[in-house]
């Protein structure tokens, strides 16, 4: 098997404080490595491009980067991380602004990674080439003019065949829009790709070349969809990320959102995103089924709704973000193809709308819950999802109502159960704010990576980090805290983004973002659904990836230091 080439040297700062975060000594069966805490995040300052810092037990290799040329170029894009909207005289995208070409090419932001193995291989653009059996798929989130596409990193391939452009259009010839989340549905035999846009499709795609891409939002709906996961019943759990409007100050009934900053308005945001579950008519059916939304009941057994959460530090939201509280939950149907037909629909709107056809049921909104995972070994009875929060150090809800973000734990007797309980697992503070992508590294340990954004980076003088949390620990105890395995650096090219110059460098996002963190053994059958088996990173079949989005758009594989 050809794998794990291009080893790179990693700078690890000074003496690192000890922090055993995974299984106890000698517990090899857990597959959990011991990691040492990286004590500080990298700082942010003008023009400063520090290297990433990893726990010394880890190393990483590049599997693709923005400057990796696609084996099959198109008019839209020729390289893994760049569009062709700004090219030089040789027809190559401008990756670094120059005097002659002062405006850089748009960066595509390869986002959520999905790792799969196909024992018989997959087709590529070169019909005479053997692409191997190990593949990493991405949708691209930041294409110019809203154009997205799907790529596949051929992990066993040579440089000329390393990245295949699978599709830029759907089966009807429509341009694919920008993509955020992805997963593999073993029953449908399709990649499922989400778009963070209520007006854009939810896609299904075949994994070979060229990919056949179809719009499945007549059943799954459209929303600010990001995270998407299968359960063992064939249901799809979808985590939505839509920022809400600013809340009015205490004692005020209204809030104007015009202007920057909004006048007569706080920087605390109204919860505006939901957790959905798609229940197909049968496993793998992406055209017929029910879309449900999670409803949380407060201490008075009343639904916590969008309309009830407009006030600053709403008591229900404060209670949701208080350790020790447990809330009853239920899934309520907001769309059924058998009743409502199969035209694409806005799931976010339906989650707020008490329709008589569905008993007036509405969902409970959260502050930008971006991703979620089933705990391995729990029989899909425990689902952990994060809230990114307000991403503003000045939010008056940071310490009270989820402004800094959180990790929630949803427990059910069965993944298909209609009822369950919700509790706060981890309440973030400023240093650990804005969790985004996540994946389990072992039975007990989950990693969350930050997407704090340029504003919060500047406020905290800190770039993003990746952390681990042990789901068997009680984080209301101040002795327990997340352990940093990655202090992300900053590509020199990322220091140009967002600069206020007349030459227009700032058409891309600025600081690097950690995204697409993903651990899997690549199994394409039902046994490979994330959460079905317990990850074991000491076993070579389990692989760990993430993308350093923006800047140079580098996708890494993370290895244990002793692995080759």
Coordinates of C-alpha atoms in Angstrom, one line a residue:
X1 CA 0.0 0.0 0.0
X2 CA 1.4 3.4 -1.0
X3 CA 0.8 5.9 1.7
X4 CA 2.1 8.6 4.0
X5 CA 4.8 10.2 1.9
X6 CA 6.3 13.7 2.0
X7 CA 7.1 13.7 5.8
X8 CA 7.6 17.2 7.0
X9 CA 9.5 18.6 10.0
X10 CA 7.3 20.1 12.7
X11 CA 8.3 22.8 15.1
X12 CA 7.2 22.1 18.7
X13 CA 7.7 25.0 21.1
X14 CA 9.8 24.7 24.3
X15 CA 8.9 22.5 27.3
X16 CA 5.4 21.2 27.1
X17 CA 3.3 20.7 30.1
X18 CA 2.4 17.0 30.7
X19 CA -1.2 16.1 30.0
X20 CA -2.3 12.5 29.6
X21 CA -5.7 12.7 27.9
X22 CA -6.5 9.3 26.5
X23 CA -6.7 5.8 28.0
X24 CA -4.8 4.8 31.1
X25 CA -1.3 3.3 30.7
X26 CA -1.3 -0.2 29.1
X27 CA -4.8 0.2 27.7
X28 CA -3.9 -0.6 24.1
X29 CA -7.3 -1.9 23.3
X30 CA -8.7 1.6 23.4
X31 CA -6.5 2.7 20.5
X32 CA -5.9 5.9 22.3
X33 CA -2.5 7.5 22.2
X34 CA -1.1 9.5 25.1
X35 CA -0.8 13.2 24.1
X36 CA 1.1 16.0 25.7
X37 CA -0.6 19.3 26.0
X38 CA 0.6 22.1 23.8
X39 CA 0.6 24.9 26.4
X40 CA -0.2 28.0 24.3
X41 CA -1.9 28.9 21.0
X42 CA 0.1 30.8 18.4
X43 CA -0.3 34.5 18.6
X44 CA -1.7 36.8 15.9
X45 CA 0.1 39.9 14.8
X46 CA 0.5 41.8 11.5
X47 CA 2.5 39.9 9.0
X48 CA 3.4 37.1 11.5
X49 CA 3.2 33.6 10.1
X50 CA 4.2 31.1 12.8
X51 CA 4.5 27.4 12.2
X52 CA 1.9 25.0 13.7
X53 CA 2.8 23.3 17.0
X54 CA 1.7 19.7 17.6
X55 CA 1.8 17.4 20.6
X56 CA 5.3 15.8 20.4
X57 CA 3.6 12.3 20.1
X58 CA 2.2 13.4 16.7
X59 CA 3.5 14.3 13.3
X60 CA 1.8 15.3 10.1
X61 CA 2.3 14.9 6.3
X62 CA 0.9 16.8 3.4
X63 CA -1.5 14.8 1.2
X64 CA -2.5 17.7 -1.0
X65 CA -2.2 21.5 -1.0
X66 CA -3.7 24.4 -2.8
X67 CA -0.9 24.4 -5.4
X68 CA -1.5 20.7 -6.3
X69 CA -2.4 20.7 -9.9
X70 CA -5.6 18.7 -10.7
X71 CA -5.2 15.8 -13.1
X72 CA -8.2 17.1 -15.1
X73 CA -8.4 20.9 -15.1
X74 CA -11.4 22.9 -15.9
X75 CA -12.2 26.5 -16.9
X76 CA -13.2 27.2 -13.2
X77 CA -10.2 25.6 -11.5
X78 CA -6.9 24.0 -12.3
X79 CA -5.5 23.6 -8.8
X80 CA -6.8 21.9 -5.6
X81 CA -7.1 25.2 -3.7
X82 CA -7.5 28.0 -6.2
X83 CA -10.0 29.2 -8.8
X84 CA -9.0 30.5 -12.2
X85 CA -10.7 33.9 -11.7
X86 CA -7.4 35.7 -11.6
X87 CA -4.6 34.3 -13.8
X88 CA -1.2 35.5 -14.9
X89 CA 0.2 35.8 -18.5
X90 CA 0.9 32.0 -18.4
X91 CA -2.7 31.2 -17.5
X92 CA -1.8 30.1 -14.0
X93 CA -3.8 31.4 -11.0
X94 CA -2.1 34.2 -9.1
X95 CA -1.3 32.6 -5.8
X96 CA 0.8 35.4 -4.5
X97 CA 0.0 39.0 -5.5
X98 CA 2.7 40.8 -7.5
X99 CA 3.2 44.2 -9.0
X100 CA 2.0 42.9 -12.3
X101 CA -0.8 40.9 -10.8
X102 CA -1.8 42.6 -7.5
X103 CA -5.0 40.7 -7.0
X104 CA -4.8 37.1 -5.9
X105 CA -6.9 34.2 -7.2
X106 CA -9.9 33.2 -5.2
X107 CA -9.2 30.3 -2.8
X108 CA -11.6 27.3 -2.9
X109 CA -11.5 26.2 0.7
X110 CA -11.6 22.4 0.5
X111 CA -13.7 21.6 3.5
X112 CA -15.0 18.5 5.2
X113 CA -13.0 15.4 4.4
X114 CA -14.5 11.9 4.0
X115 CA -12.0 9.0 3.8
X116 CA -13.1 5.8 2.0
X117 CA -11.4 2.6 0.7
X118 CA -12.6 0.7 -2.3
X119 CA -10.9 -2.7 -2.7
X120 CA -11.6 -2.7 -6.4
X121 CA -10.4 0.9 -6.9
X122 CA -12.2 3.8 -8.5
X123 CA -12.1 5.3 -12.0
X124 CA -10.3 8.6 -12.7
X125 CA -9.6 10.9 -15.6
X126 CA -6.8 8.6 -16.9
X127 CA -8.5 5.4 -17.9
X128 CA -5.2 3.6 -18.1
X129 CA -4.0 4.4 -14.6
X130 CA -4.4 2.4 -11.4
X131 CA -5.6 4.9 -8.7
X132 CA -5.2 2.4 -5.8
X133 CA -7.8 1.8 -3.1
X134 CA -7.6 4.7 -0.6
X135 CA -9.4 8.0 -1.3
X136 CA -10.2 11.3 0.5
X137 CA -13.1 13.3 -0.7
X138 CA -13.9 17.0 -0.3
X139 CA -16.5 19.6 -1.3
X140 CA -15.1 23.1 -1.8
X141 CA -16.8 25.9 0.2
X142 CA -15.3 29.1 -1.1
X143 CA -15.5 29.1 -4.8
X144 CA -15.6 32.4 -6.8
X145 CA -19.1 33.6 -7.6
X146 CA -20.6 30.9 -5.5
X147 CA -19.3 28.1 -7.7
X148 CA -18.4 24.8 -5.9
X149 CA -17.1 21.4 -6.9
X150 CA -16.1 18.0 -5.6
X151 CA -12.5 16.7 -5.5
X152 CA -11.0 13.4 -4.6
X153 CA -7.4 13.0 -3.3
X154 CA -6.1 9.7 -4.6
X155 CA -3.9 8.8 -1.6
X156 CA -2.1 5.9 -3.4
X157 CA -1.4 7.9 -6.6
X158 CA 1.6 9.7 -8.0
X159 CA 1.8 13.5 -8.2
X160 CA 0.3 13.7 -11.7
X161 CA -2.8 11.8 -10.6
X162 CA -3.0 12.9 -7.0
X163 CA -6.2 15.0 -7.2
X164 CA -9.2 14.3 -9.4
X165 CA -11.9 16.9 -10.1
X166 CA -15.0 14.7 -9.8
X167 CA -17.7 17.2 -10.7
X168 CA -18.5 20.9 -11.3
X169 CA -22.1 20.4 -12.4
X170 CA -25.0 18.3 -11.3
X171 CA -26.8 15.7 -13.4
X172 CA -29.0 18.4 -14.9
X173 CA -26.1 20.6 -16.0
X174 CA -26.4 23.1 -13.2
X175 CA -23.3 24.6 -11.6
X176 CA -22.7 23.0 -8.2
X177 CA -22.8 25.5 -5.4
X178 CA -20.3 25.8 -2.6
X179 CA -20.2 22.8 -0.3
X180 CA -19.5 22.5 3.4
X181 CA -20.2 19.0 5.0
X182 CA -20.0 15.5 3.7
X183 CA -20.4 11.9 4.6
X184 CA -20.8 8.5 3.0
X185 CA -24.2 6.7 3.0
X186 CA -23.4 2.9 2.8
X187 CA -27.0 2.1 1.9
X188 CA -27.4 4.6 -0.8
X189 CA -23.8 4.1 -2.0
X190 CA -23.5 7.9 -2.3
X191 CA -21.5 10.7 -0.9
X192 CA -23.8 13.2 0.8
X193 CA -22.7 16.8 0.6
X194 CA -24.3 19.7 2.4
X195 CA -24.4 23.4 1.5
X196 CA -24.5 26.2 4.1
X197 CA -27.2 28.0 2.3
X198 CA -31.0 27.7 2.6
X199 CA -31.4 28.4 -1.1
X200 CA -28.9 25.8 -2.3
X201 CA -29.3 22.1 -2.8
X202 CA -28.3 19.2 -0.7
X203 CA -26.3 16.8 -2.9
X204 CA -25.7 13.1 -3.4
X205 CA -22.8 12.0 -5.5
X206 CA -21.2 8.8 -6.8
X207 CA -17.5 8.4 -5.9
X208 CA -16.1 7.4 -9.3
X209 CA -15.1 9.7 -12.2
X210 CA -17.0 11.5 -13.4
X211 CA -19.3 11.8 -10.4
X212 CA -23.0 11.8 -10.9
X213 CA -24.4 14.6 -8.7
X214 CA -28.1 14.9 -7.8
X215 CA -30.2 17.3 -5.7
X216 CA -31.8 15.4 -2.8
X217 CA -33.3 18.4 -1.1
X218 CA -36.8 17.4 -2.0
X219 CA -36.6 14.9 0.9
X220 CA -33.6 16.1 3.0
X221 CA -34.5 19.8 2.7
X222 CA -32.2 22.8 2.4
X223 CA -30.8 24.8 5.3
X224 CA -27.5 26.1 6.7
X225 CA -26.5 22.5 6.7
X226 CA -23.0 21.6 7.8
X227 CA -22.4 18.4 9.7
X228 CA -24.1 15.2 8.4
X229 CA -23.8 11.7 9.9
X230 CA -25.5 8.3 9.4
X231 CA -26.8 6.2 12.3
X232 CA -27.1 2.4 12.3
X233 CA -30.8 2.7 11.3
X234 CA -30.0 4.5 8.1
X235 CA -31.2 7.8 9.4
X236 CA -29.2 11.0 8.6
X237 CA -28.4 13.5 11.4
X238 CA -27.9 17.0 10.1
X239 CA -26.3 19.8 12.1
X240 CA -27.2 23.3 10.9
X241 CA -25.1 26.5 11.2
X242 CA -26.9 29.8 10.6
X243 CA -25.9 32.9 12.5
X244 CA -28.8 34.7 14.1
X245 CA -29.5 38.4 14.4
X246 CA -28.1 40.5 17.2
X247 CA -30.2 40.6 20.3
X248 CA -31.6 43.8 21.9
X249 CA -30.1 45.0 25.2
X250 CA -31.9 44.1 28.4
X251 CA -35.2 45.9 28.8
X252 CA -35.5 46.6 25.0
X253 CA -38.0 44.9 22.8
X254 CA -36.3 45.7 19.5
X255 CA -32.9 45.8 18.0
X256 CA -31.9 47.4 14.7
X257 CA -29.4 45.4 12.8
X258 CA -28.4 48.1 10.4
X259 CA -24.9 49.6 10.6
X260 CA -21.6 48.3 11.9
X261 CA -21.8 47.8 14.8
X262 CA -25.6 47.6 14.9
X263 CA -26.9 50.6 16.8
X264 CA -29.0 49.9 19.9
X265 CA -28.0 46.3 19.7
X266 CA -25.7 43.8 21.6
X267 CA -23.2 41.5 20.0
X268 CA -24.9 38.5 21.5
X269 CA -26.6 36.6 18.7
X270 CA -30.1 35.0 18.7
X271 CA -30.0 31.2 18.3
X272 CA -31.1 30.4 14.8
X273 CA -29.9 26.9 13.9
X274 CA -31.3 23.4 14.4
X275 CA -30.5 19.8 14.7
X276 CA -32.3 17.7 12.1
X277 CA -32.9 13.9 11.5
X278 CA -33.9 12.5 8.1
X279 CA -35.8 9.2 8.4
X280 CA -35.9 7.5 5.0
X281 CA -38.7 5.3 3.9
X282 CA -36.1 2.6 3.8
X283 CA -32.3 2.6 4.3
X284 CA -30.6 4.5 1.5
X285 CA -33.8 6.1 0.2
X286 CA -32.9 9.7 -0.5
X287 CA -36.2 10.6 -2.2
X288 CA -38.8 9.4 0.2
X289 CA -38.9 10.0 3.9
X290 CA -39.5 12.4 6.8
X291 CA -37.4 15.3 8.0
X292 CA -37.6 15.9 11.8
X293 CA -36.2 18.6 14.0
X294 CA -35.1 18.2 17.6
X295 CA -37.4 19.9 20.2
X296 CA -36.1 20.5 23.7
X297 CA -38.5 20.9 26.6
X298 CA -37.8 23.4 29.4
X299 CA -38.3 22.8 33.1
X300 CA -42.0 23.5 32.7
X301 CA -42.2 20.9 29.9
X302 CA -42.8 23.5 27.3
X303 CA -40.9 23.6 24.0
X304 CA -37.9 26.0 23.8
X305 CA -38.6 27.8 20.5
X306 CA -37.2 30.4 18.3
X307 CA -39.9 32.9 19.2
X308 CA -39.2 32.4 22.9
X309 CA -35.4 33.1 22.7
X310 CA -35.2 36.7 21.4
X311 CA -34.4 38.2 24.8
X312 CA -30.9 38.7 26.1
X313 CA -29.8 35.9 28.5
X314 CA -33.1 34.1 28.0
X315 CA -33.7 31.9 31.1
X316 CA -34.1 28.7 29.0
X317 CA -30.9 29.3 27.1
X318 CA -29.0 30.0 30.4
X319 CA -30.4 26.8 31.8
X320 CA -29.3 24.9 28.7
X321 CA -25.8 26.1 29.3
X322 CA -25.6 25.2 33.0
X323 CA -23.9 22.1 34.1
X324 CA -26.1 19.5 35.9
X325 CA -29.3 20.3 34.1
X326 CA -31.1 17.6 32.0
X327 CA -33.8 18.3 29.5
X328 CA -36.3 16.1 27.8
X329 CA -36.2 16.0 24.0
X330 CA -38.3 14.7 21.2
X331 CA -38.1 14.6 17.4
X332 CA -41.0 16.2 15.6
X333 CA -41.7 15.9 11.9
X334 CA -41.7 19.1 9.9
X335 CA -41.8 17.6 6.4
X336 CA -43.0 14.2 5.0
X337 CA -42.7 13.5 1.3
X338 CA -45.8 11.3 1.5
X339 CA -47.8 14.3 2.7
X340 CA -45.9 17.4 1.5
X341 CA -44.4 16.2 -1.8
X342 CA -40.9 16.3 -3.0
X343 CA -40.2 19.9 -4.0
X344 CA -37.1 21.4 -2.4
X345 CA -37.9 23.2 0.9
X346 CA -36.3 25.5 3.5
X347 CA -35.8 23.4 6.6
X348 CA -34.8 26.3 8.7
X349 CA -38.1 28.1 8.0
X350 CA -40.2 24.9 8.7
X351 CA -38.3 24.4 12.0
X352 CA -39.8 27.7 13.2
X353 CA -43.2 27.5 11.6
X354 CA -46.1 25.8 13.5
X355 CA -47.8 24.0 10.5
X356 CA -51.2 22.5 11.1
X357 CA -50.3 19.6 8.8
X358 CA -47.6 18.6 11.3
X359 CA -49.4 19.3 14.6
X360 CA -47.9 22.8 14.9
X361 CA -44.5 21.2 16.0
X362 CA -41.4 23.4 15.9
X363 CA -37.8 22.9 16.9
X364 CA -35.4 24.3 19.4
X365 CA -32.7 26.6 18.0
X366 CA -29.0 26.6 19.1
X367 CA -26.1 29.0 18.6
X368 CA -24.6 27.7 15.4
X369 CA -24.2 24.0 16.1
X370 CA -21.8 23.0 13.3
X371 CA -20.9 19.3 13.7
X372 CA -21.7 16.2 15.7
X373 CA -20.6 12.6 16.2
X374 CA -21.9 9.4 17.7
X375 CA -19.8 8.0 20.5
X376 CA -18.1 4.8 19.3
X377 CA -19.3 1.8 21.3
X378 CA -22.5 3.4 22.4
X379 CA -24.7 1.6 19.9
X380 CA -25.5 5.1 18.5
X381 CA -27.3 6.1 21.7
X382 CA -25.0 9.1 22.5
X383 CA -24.6 12.0 20.1
X384 CA -22.2 14.9 20.9
X385 CA -22.6 18.1 19.0
X386 CA -21.0 21.5 19.4
X387 CA -22.1 25.1 19.2
X388 CA -19.7 27.6 17.7
X389 CA -21.4 30.5 19.5
X390 CA -21.1 34.3 19.0
X391 CA -17.3 34.4 18.2
X392 CA -17.0 37.7 19.9
X393 CA -15.2 38.4 23.1
X394 CA -17.6 41.1 23.9
X395 CA -20.8 39.0 23.8
X396 CA -22.7 39.4 27.1
X397 CA -23.8 35.8 26.7
X398 CA -20.3 34.3 26.7
X399 CA -20.4 33.1 30.3
X400 CA -24.2 32.5 30.5
X401 CA -26.0 31.4 27.4
X402 CA -23.6 29.8 25.0
X403 CA -21.9 32.9 23.6
X404 CA -18.5 31.2 23.7
X405 CA -20.0 27.9 22.5
X406 CA -20.5 24.5 24.0
X407 CA -20.6 20.8 23.5
X408 CA -24.0 19.2 24.0
X409 CA -24.7 15.5 24.7
X410 CA -27.9 14.0 23.3
X411 CA -28.8 10.5 24.7
X412 CA -31.5 8.2 23.4
X413 CA -32.5 4.6 24.1
X414 CA -32.0 3.9 20.4
X415 CA -30.9 6.1 17.4
X416 CA -34.4 5.8 16.0
X417 CA -36.2 6.7 19.3
X418 CA -38.5 9.7 19.2
X419 CA -37.5 10.9 22.7
X420 CA -34.3 11.4 24.7
X421 CA -32.4 13.7 27.0
X422 CA -30.1 16.6 26.4
X423 CA -27.4 17.9 28.8
X424 CA -24.4 20.3 28.7
X425 CA -21.2 18.3 28.4
X426 CA -18.7 21.1 28.0
X427 CA -19.2 24.9 28.5
X428 CA -16.6 26.8 26.5
X429 CA -14.7 29.8 27.7
X430 CA -12.8 32.5 25.7
X431 CA -9.7 30.4 25.2
X432 CA -11.7 27.4 24.0
X433 CA -14.4 29.3 22.1
X434 CA -15.9 28.5 18.7
X435 CA -15.6 24.8 18.3
X436 CA -16.4 23.7 14.8
X437 CA -15.4 20.3 13.2
X438 CA -15.1 17.2 15.3
X439 CA -14.3 13.5 15.3
X440 CA -13.8 10.7 17.8
X441 CA -10.1 9.6 18.1
X442 CA -11.0 6.6 20.4
X443 CA -13.9 5.2 22.4
X444 CA -13.7 8.0 24.9
X445 CA -11.8 10.8 23.3
X446 CA -13.3 13.3 20.8
X447 CA -11.4 16.2 19.2
X448 CA -12.9 19.6 18.4
X449 CA -11.2 22.2 16.3
X450 CA -11.8 25.9 16.5
X451 CA -13.1 28.3 13.9
X452 CA -12.9 31.5 15.9
X453 CA -12.5 33.8 12.9
X454 CA -10.2 36.9 12.4
X455 CA -12.2 39.1 14.8
X456 CA -11.9 36.8 17.8
X457 CA -8.3 36.0 16.8
X458 CA -7.5 39.7 17.1
X459 CA -9.5 40.1 20.3
X460 CA -7.7 37.2 22.0
X461 CA -4.4 37.5 20.3
X462 CA -4.6 33.8 19.5
X463 CA -5.0 31.7 16.4
X464 CA -7.1 28.5 16.3
X465 CA -6.3 25.3 18.1
X466 CA -7.4 21.7 18.1
X467 CA -8.4 20.1 21.5
X468 CA -9.4 16.8 22.9
X469 CA -12.1 16.1 25.4
X470 CA -12.7 12.8 27.3
X471 CA -16.4 12.0 27.4
X472 CA -16.0 10.1 30.6
X473 CA -14.9 13.2 32.5
X474 CA -16.9 15.9 34.3
X475 CA -15.9 19.3 32.9
X476 CA -17.8 21.1 35.5
X477 CA -14.8 20.2 37.7
X478 CA -12.2 22.9 37.1
X479 CA -9.5 20.3 37.4
X480 CA -10.6 18.8 34.1
X481 CA -9.9 20.8 31.0
X482 CA -9.4 20.3 27.2
X483 CA -6.0 19.3 26.0
X484 CA -4.5 21.1 23.0
X485 CA -3.0 18.8 20.4
X486 CA -2.6 21.4 17.7
X487 CA -1.8 25.1 17.9
X488 CA -2.4 26.1 14.3
X489 CA 0.0 28.3 12.6
X490 CA -0.5 30.8 9.8
X491 CA 0.5 30.5 6.1
X492 CA 2.4 33.6 4.9
X493 CA -0.2 33.8 2.1
X494 CA -2.9 34.1 4.8
X495 CA -1.4 37.3 6.1
X496 CA -2.4 39.0 2.9
X497 CA -6.0 38.1 3.1
X498 CA -8.3 40.8 4.4
X499 CA -5.7 43.6 4.2
X500 CA -7.3 46.9 3.5
X501 CA -5.4 47.9 0.4
X502 CA -6.6 49.5 -2.9
X503 CA -5.2 46.4 -4.8
X504 CA -7.9 44.1 -3.5
X505 CA -5.9 41.4 -1.7
X506 CA -8.8 40.9 0.7
X507 CA -11.3 38.9 -1.3
X508 CA -10.5 35.8 0.6
X509 CA -10.9 34.9 4.3
X510 CA -7.9 35.8 6.4
X511 CA -6.4 33.6 9.0
X512 CA -6.1 29.9 8.6
X513 CA -9.0 27.7 9.8
X514 CA -8.8 24.1 11.0
X515 CA -11.5 22.1 9.2
X516 CA -12.5 18.7 8.0
X517 CA -11.0 16.8 11.0
X518 CA -11.8 13.2 10.3
X519 CA -10.9 9.7 11.7
X520 CA -12.1 6.6 9.9
X521 CA -10.9 3.1 8.7
X522 CA -12.5 3.9 5.3
X523 CA -15.0 1.0 5.4
X524 CA -17.7 1.7 2.9
X525 CA -20.2 -0.8 4.4
X526 CA -22.6 -0.3 7.3
X527 CA -19.9 -1.3 9.7
X528 CA -17.9 1.8 8.6
X529 CA -20.5 4.3 9.7
X530 CA -18.8 6.6 12.1
X531 CA -19.5 5.3 15.6
X532 CA -20.1 1.7 14.6
X533 CA -16.6 0.6 15.4
X534 CA -14.1 2.0 17.9
X535 CA -11.2 3.9 16.4
X536 CA -7.7 2.6 17.0
X537 CA -5.0 5.0 15.7
X538 CA -2.3 2.4 16.5
X539 CA -3.8 0.2 13.8
X540 CA -2.7 1.4 10.4
X541 CA -6.1 1.1 8.8
X542 CA -7.4 4.0 10.9
X543 CA -6.4 7.3 9.5
X544 CA -6.7 10.9 10.7
X545 CA -7.0 13.9 8.4
X546 CA -7.7 17.6 8.6
X547 CA -7.4 20.7 6.3
X548 CA -5.7 24.0 7.1
X549 CA -8.2 26.0 5.2
X550 CA -7.5 29.5 3.7
X551 CA -3.9 30.5 3.0
X552 CA -2.3 27.6 1.2
X553 CA -5.2 25.2 1.6
X554 CA -3.1 22.3 2.9
X555 CA -4.7 19.0 3.7
X556 CA -2.7 16.9 6.3
X557 CA -2.7 13.4 7.5
X558 CA -1.9 13.2 11.3
X559 CA 0.3 10.2 12.4
X560 CA 1.6 8.9 15.7
X561 CA 5.2 9.8 15.9
X562 CA 6.4 6.2 15.5
X563 CA 4.4 5.5 12.4
X564 CA 5.9 5.6 9.0

